[in-house]
Coordinates of C-alpha atoms and ligand atoms in Angstrom, one line a residue:
X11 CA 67.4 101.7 203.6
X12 CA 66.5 102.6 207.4
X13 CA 67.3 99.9 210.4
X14 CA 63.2 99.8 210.9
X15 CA 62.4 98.4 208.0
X16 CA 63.3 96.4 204.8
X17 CA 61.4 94.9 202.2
X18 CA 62.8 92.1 200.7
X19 CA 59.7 91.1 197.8
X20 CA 57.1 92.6 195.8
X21 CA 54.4 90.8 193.7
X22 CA 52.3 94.1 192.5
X23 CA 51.3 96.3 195.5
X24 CA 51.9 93.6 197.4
X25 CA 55.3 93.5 200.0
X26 CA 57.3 91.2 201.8
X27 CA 59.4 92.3 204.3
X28 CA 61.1 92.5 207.5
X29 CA 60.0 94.8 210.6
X30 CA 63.4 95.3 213.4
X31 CA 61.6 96.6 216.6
X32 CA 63.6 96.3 219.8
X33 CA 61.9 93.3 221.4
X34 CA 62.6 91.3 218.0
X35 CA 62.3 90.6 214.2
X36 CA 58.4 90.7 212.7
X37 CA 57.6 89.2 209.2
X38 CA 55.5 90.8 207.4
X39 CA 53.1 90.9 206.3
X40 CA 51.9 90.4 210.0
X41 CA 48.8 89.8 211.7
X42 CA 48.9 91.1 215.7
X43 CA 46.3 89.1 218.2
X44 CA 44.9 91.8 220.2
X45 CA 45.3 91.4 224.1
X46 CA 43.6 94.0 225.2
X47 CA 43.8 94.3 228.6
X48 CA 47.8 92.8 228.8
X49 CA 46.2 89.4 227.9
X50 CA 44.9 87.9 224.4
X51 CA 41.5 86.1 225.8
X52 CA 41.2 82.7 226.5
X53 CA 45.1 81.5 225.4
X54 CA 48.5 81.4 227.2
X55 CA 51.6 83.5 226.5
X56 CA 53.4 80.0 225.7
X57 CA 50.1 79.2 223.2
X58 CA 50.8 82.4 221.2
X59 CA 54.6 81.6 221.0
X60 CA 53.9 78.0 219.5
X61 CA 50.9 79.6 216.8
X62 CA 53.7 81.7 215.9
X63 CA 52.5 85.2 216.8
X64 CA 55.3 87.8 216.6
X65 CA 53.8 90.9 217.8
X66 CA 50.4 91.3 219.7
X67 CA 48.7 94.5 220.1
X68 CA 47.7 96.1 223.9
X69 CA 45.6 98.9 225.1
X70 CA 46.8 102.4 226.7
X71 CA 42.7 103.0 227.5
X72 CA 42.4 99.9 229.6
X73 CA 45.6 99.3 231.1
X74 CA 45.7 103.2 231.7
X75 CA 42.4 102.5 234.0
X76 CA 43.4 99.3 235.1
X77 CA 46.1 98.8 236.6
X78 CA 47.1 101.8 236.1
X79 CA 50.3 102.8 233.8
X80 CA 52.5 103.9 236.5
X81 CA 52.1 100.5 238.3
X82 CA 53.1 98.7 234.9
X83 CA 56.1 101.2 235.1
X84 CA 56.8 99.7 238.4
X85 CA 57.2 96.4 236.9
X86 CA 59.7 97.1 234.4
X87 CA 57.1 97.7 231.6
X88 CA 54.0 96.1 230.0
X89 CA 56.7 93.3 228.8
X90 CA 58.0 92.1 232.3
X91 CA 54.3 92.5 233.7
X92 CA 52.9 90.2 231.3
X93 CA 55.9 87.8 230.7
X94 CA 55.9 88.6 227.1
X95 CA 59.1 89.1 225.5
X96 CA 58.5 89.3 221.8
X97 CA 57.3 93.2 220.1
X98 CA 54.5 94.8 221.7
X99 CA 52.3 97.9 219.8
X100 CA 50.0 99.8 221.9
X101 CA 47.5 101.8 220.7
X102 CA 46.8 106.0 221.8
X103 CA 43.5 105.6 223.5
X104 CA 41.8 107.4 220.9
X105 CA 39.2 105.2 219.8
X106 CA 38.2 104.1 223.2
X107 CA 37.5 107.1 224.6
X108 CA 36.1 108.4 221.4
X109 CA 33.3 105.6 221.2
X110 CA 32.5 106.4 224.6
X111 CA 30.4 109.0 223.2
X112 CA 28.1 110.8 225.8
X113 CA 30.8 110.0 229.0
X114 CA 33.3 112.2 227.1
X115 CA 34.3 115.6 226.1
X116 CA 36.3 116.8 223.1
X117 CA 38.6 120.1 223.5
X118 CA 41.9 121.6 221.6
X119 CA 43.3 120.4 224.6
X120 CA 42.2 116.7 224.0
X121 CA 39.7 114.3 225.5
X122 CA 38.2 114.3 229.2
X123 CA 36.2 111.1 229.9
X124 CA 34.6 108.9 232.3
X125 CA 36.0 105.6 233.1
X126 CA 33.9 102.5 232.5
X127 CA 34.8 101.1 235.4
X128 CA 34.2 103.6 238.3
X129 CA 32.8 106.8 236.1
X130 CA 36.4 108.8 237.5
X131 CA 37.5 111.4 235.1
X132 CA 40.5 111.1 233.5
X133 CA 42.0 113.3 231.0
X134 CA 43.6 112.3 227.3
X135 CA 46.1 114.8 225.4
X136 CA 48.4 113.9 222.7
X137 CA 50.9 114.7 225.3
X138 CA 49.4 111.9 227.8
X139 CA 49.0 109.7 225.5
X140 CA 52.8 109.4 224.3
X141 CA 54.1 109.2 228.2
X142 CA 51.8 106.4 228.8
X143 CA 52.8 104.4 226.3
X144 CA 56.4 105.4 227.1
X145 CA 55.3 103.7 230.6
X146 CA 54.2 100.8 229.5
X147 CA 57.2 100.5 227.2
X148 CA 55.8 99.0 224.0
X149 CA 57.5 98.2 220.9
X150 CA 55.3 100.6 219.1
X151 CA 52.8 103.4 220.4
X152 CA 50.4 105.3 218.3
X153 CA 49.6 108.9 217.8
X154 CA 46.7 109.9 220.0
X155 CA 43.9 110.7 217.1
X156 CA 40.4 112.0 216.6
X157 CA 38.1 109.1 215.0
X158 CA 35.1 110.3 214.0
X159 CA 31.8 108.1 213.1
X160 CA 31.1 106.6 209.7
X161 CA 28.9 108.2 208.1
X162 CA 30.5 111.9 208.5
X163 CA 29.5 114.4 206.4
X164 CA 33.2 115.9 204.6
X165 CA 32.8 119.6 206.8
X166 CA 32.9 117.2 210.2
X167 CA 35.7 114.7 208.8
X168 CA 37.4 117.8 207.6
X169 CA 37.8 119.8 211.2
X170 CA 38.5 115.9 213.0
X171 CA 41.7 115.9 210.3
X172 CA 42.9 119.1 210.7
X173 CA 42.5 118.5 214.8
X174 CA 44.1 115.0 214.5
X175 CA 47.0 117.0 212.2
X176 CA 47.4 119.7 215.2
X177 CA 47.5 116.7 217.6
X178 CA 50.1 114.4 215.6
X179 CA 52.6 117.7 215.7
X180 CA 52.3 117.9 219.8
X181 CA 52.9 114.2 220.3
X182 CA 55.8 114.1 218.3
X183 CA 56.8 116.7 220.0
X184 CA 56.4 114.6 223.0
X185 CA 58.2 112.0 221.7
X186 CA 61.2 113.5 220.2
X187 CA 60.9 115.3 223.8
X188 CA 61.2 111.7 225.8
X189 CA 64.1 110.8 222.9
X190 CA 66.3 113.6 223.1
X191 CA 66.1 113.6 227.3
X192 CA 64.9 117.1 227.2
X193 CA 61.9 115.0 229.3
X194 CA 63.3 113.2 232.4
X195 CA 60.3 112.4 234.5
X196 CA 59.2 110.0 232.3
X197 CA 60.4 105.9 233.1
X198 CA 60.6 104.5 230.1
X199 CA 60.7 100.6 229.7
X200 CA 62.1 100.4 226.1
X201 CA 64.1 103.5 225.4
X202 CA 63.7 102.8 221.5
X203 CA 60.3 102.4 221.0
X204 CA 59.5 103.6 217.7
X205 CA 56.2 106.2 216.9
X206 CA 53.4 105.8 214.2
X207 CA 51.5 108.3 213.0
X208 CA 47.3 107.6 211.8
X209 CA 45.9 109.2 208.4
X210 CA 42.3 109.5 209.2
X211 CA 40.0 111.2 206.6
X212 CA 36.7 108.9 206.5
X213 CA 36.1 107.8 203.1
X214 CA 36.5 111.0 201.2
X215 CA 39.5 110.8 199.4
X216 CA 40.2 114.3 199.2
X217 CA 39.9 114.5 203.2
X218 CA 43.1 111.1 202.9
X219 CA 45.2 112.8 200.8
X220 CA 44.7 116.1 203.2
X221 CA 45.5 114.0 206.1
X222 CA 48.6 112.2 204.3
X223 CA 50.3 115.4 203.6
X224 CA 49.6 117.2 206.8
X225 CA 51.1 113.9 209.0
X226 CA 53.7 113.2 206.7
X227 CA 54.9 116.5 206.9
X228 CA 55.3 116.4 211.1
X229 CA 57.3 113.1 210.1
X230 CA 56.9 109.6 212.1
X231 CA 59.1 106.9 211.9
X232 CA 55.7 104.8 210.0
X233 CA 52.1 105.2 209.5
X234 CA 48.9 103.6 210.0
X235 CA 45.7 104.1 208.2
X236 CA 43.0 104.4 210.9
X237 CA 39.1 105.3 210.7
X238 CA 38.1 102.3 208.6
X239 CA 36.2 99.3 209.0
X240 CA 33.6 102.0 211.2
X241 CA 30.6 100.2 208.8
X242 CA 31.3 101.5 205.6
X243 CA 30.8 98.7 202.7
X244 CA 34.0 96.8 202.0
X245 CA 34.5 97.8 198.7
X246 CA 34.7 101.2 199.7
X247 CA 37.3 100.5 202.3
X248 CA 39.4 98.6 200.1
X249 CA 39.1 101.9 197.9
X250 CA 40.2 104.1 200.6
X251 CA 43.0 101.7 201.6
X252 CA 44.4 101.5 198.4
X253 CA 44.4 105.2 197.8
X254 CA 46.0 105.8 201.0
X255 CA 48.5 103.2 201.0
X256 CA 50.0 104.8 197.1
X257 CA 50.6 108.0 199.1
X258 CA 52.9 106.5 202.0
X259 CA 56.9 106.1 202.3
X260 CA 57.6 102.7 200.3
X261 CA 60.3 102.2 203.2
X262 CA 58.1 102.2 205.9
X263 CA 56.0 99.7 207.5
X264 CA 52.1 100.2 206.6
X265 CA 49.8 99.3 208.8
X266 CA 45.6 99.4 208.9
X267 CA 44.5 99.2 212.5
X268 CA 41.4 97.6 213.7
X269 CA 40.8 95.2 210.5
X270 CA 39.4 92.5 209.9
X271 CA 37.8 89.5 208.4
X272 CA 40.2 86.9 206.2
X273 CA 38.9 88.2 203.1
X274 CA 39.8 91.9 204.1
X275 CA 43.1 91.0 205.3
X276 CA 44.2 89.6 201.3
X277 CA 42.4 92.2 199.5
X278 CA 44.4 95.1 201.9
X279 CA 48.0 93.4 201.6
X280 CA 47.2 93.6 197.5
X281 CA 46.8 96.7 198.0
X282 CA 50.0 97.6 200.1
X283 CA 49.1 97.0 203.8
X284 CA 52.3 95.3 206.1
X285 CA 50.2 95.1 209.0
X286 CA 46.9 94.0 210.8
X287 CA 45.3 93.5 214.0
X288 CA 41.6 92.7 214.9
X289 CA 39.8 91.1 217.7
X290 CA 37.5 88.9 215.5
X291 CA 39.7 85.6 216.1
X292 CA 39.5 85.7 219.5
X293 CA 35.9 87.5 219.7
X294 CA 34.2 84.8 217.3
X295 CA 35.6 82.3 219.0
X296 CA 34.0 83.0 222.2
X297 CA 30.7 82.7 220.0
X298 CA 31.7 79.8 218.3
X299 CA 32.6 80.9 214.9
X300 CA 34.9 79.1 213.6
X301 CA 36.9 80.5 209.9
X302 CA 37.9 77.8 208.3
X303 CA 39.4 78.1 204.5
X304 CA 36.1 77.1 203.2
X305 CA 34.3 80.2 205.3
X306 CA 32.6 80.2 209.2
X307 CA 31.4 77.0 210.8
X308 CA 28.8 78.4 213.8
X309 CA 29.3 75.4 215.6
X310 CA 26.1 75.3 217.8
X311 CA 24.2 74.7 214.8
X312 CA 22.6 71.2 215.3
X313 CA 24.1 69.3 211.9
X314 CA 27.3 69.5 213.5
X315 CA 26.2 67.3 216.7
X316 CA 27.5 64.5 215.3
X317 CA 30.5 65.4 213.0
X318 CA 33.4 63.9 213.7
X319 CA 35.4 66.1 211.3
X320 CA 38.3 68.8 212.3
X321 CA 37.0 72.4 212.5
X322 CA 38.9 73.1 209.2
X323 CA 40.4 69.3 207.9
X324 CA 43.6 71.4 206.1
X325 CA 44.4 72.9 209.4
X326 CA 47.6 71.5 211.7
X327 CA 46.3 73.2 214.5
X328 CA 46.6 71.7 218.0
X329 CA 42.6 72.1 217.9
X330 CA 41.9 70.6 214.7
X331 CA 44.4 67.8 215.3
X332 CA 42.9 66.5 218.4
X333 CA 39.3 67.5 218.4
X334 CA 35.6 66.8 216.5
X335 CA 33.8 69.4 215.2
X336 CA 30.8 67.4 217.3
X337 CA 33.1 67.8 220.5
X338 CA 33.9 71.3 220.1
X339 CA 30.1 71.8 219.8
X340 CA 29.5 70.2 222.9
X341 CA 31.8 71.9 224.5
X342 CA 30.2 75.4 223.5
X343 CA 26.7 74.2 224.2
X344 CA 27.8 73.0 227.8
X345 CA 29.6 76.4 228.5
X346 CA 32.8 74.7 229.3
X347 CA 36.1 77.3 229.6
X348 CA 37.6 75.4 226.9
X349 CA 35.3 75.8 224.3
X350 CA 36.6 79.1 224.3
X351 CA 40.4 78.2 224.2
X352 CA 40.5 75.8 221.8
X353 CA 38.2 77.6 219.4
X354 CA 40.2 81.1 219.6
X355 CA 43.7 78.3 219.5
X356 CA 41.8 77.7 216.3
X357 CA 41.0 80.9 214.7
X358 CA 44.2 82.6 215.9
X359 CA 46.1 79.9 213.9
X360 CA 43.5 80.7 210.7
X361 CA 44.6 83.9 210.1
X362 CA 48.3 83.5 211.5
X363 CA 49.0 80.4 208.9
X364 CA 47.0 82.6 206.5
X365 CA 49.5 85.5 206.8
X366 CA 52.5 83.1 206.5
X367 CA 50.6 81.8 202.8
X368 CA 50.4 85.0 202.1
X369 CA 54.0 86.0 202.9
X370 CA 55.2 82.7 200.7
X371 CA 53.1 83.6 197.8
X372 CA 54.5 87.1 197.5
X373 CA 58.0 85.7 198.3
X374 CA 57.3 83.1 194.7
X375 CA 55.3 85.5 192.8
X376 CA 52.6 84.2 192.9
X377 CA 50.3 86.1 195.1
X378 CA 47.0 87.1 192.4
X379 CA 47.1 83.6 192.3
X380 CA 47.2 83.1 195.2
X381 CA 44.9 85.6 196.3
X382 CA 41.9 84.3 193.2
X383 CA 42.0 81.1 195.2
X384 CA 41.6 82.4 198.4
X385 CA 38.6 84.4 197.4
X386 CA 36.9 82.1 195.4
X387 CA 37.3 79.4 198.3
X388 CA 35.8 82.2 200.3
X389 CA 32.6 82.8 198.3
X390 CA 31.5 80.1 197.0
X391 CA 31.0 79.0 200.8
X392 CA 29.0 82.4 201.4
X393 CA 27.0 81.3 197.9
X394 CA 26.4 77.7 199.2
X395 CA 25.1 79.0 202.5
X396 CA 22.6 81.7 200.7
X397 CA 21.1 78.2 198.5
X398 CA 20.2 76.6 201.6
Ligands
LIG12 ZN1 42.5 74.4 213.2

């Protein structure tokens, strides 16, 4: 038993539990909205209180370059800046700057890149990486990591591990340095901010279990599985995930960044995972892609012009219980502001009422069952689509 973390069911792989970080209490297993830049797109602080959403994810690349870490210091952390006050996790940086690819450089040191914004060149280091996110005073902050593209042949995923393994040791370092005081110059909004470190390893198992050992041998309070859902076919990721997720501490959250669609989001929990975040709820929104339990509605598509059904008629969302699917595709065709709000309202709700089904099911046992239905539901939309 640790004061992080407690699991309180299991239905096979599957867990149930309880995550104590120092803004608050998160069920899991949890999905985290993603607000990027110190805001989840096109919904209100107050919005994402009533969906339910316990923890939302924010970035250290983008709020490092705008507005700048040490200004969010200023304002008593990314929590006060924002006027959020429930758990925060921010990730390193790592895979921004990364997928940057020809406006960065990669040393032993770390990463020098080329903002976005202005093409200034900034410098990350494992080091850097832990004192902004000490800055910005999230709940959670990630190791900084090397993610390499999907394909990668195992010599190339072999020499990103064992840099990503030299990397986790210094920003531990770094972290137990900011803990222990030993590192004053630091501000640090939330003094008990917990570290995670990231397996990485593409989909060559032997590179995972290499990259398991090495990181959980530096020792972080939990661990994320990172470098998936780069491309590689589902099945294999579910593979990887549930190979990975056998090898971690059973009391410590798990958590597989960056993923993804409904489907993938039941299949990882059966295989171990406590934790998601993903920006397609909010970025299919903006398209108008609606999930629904029966699969995506596009709703520019003309044969919904006059259908005066909900989005998804099972759904208690403030969305579905007030709007037409024929209004919501008038909204998106007339590029009205609130298209986008009441769709991502919408698919936010999707996956956070699907996490809370999924919570119950492994709380009665019943979670294959569960999970079968899920799936099938899931398909034989995808099949009925294919006929047409
Ligand atoms: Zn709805």
């Amino acid at each position: 038993m640790n004061s992080l973390f407690t699991v309180t069911h299991r239905d096979g792989a599957a867990r149930r539990g309880q995550l104590r970080l120092p803004h608050g209490i998160v069920e899991t297993p949890v999905f985290m909205p993603v607000g990027t830049r110190a805001a989840v797109k096109g919904v209100t602080n107050e919005q994402l209180e009533s969906l339910g959403a316990e923890i939302i994810l924010g970035n250290t690349y983008h709020l490092h370059l705008r507005p700048g870490d040490e200004l969010i210091a200023r304002a008593g952390g990314l929590h006060n800046f924002m006027g959020w006050s429930r758990p925060i996790l921010t990730d390193s940086g790592g895979y921004q700057v990364f997928s940057l690819a020809d406006r960065r450089k990669i040393s032993e040191d770390g990463v020098v890149f080329r903002s976005h914004l202005d093409g200034s060149a900034h410098t990350l280091t494992p080091e850097s990486a832990v004192d902004i996110q000490a800055r910005l005073g999230s709940d959670i902050l990630m190791m900084f990591d090397e993610c390499p593209p999907w394909p990668g042949t195992e010599d190339v995923i072999r020499d990103a591990v064992d840099r990503t393994l030299r990397w986790a040791q210094r920003g531990r370092d770094r972290m137990l340095a900011l803990r222990s005081g030993a590192v004053t110059d630091v501000p640090r909004a939330t003094p008990d901010q917990v570290q995670f470190g990231i397996i990485q390893g593409g989909t060559h198992l032997a590179m995972r279990d290499r990259s398991v050992k090495g990181t959980l041998a530096v020792g972080f309070d939990a661990y994320a599985i990172g470098g998936l859902s780069v491309g590689e076919p589902a099945p294999t990721m579910y593979d990887v995930v549930a190979h990975t997720a056998a090898q971690l501490p059973e009391d410590r959250p798990r958590y597989l960044m960056g993923t993804g669609t409904p489907t993938d989001l039941v299949e990882s929990v059966a295989r171990g995972i406590d934790m998601f975040d993903c920006v397609l709820p909010t970025r299919n929104a903006r398209n108008g892609q609606l999930f629904t339990r029966d699969g995506v509605i596009v709703i520019k598509n003309a044969r919904y012009a006059e259908d005066l059904l909900p989005p998804d008629p099972e759904c208690s969302c403030y969305t579905c219980t007030h709007h037409s699917r024929a209004y919501l595709r008038h909204l998106f065709m007339s590029g009205e502001i609130t298209s986008a709000t009441l769709n991502s309202l919408h698919n936010l709700h999707f996956y956070l009422d699907t996490m809370r089904g999924i919570r119950k099911a492994i709380e009665f046992g019943n979670f294959d069952s569960f999970r079968l239905d899920f799936l099938r539901r899931q398909e034989t939309f995808r099949q009925k689509k294919e006929a047409q």
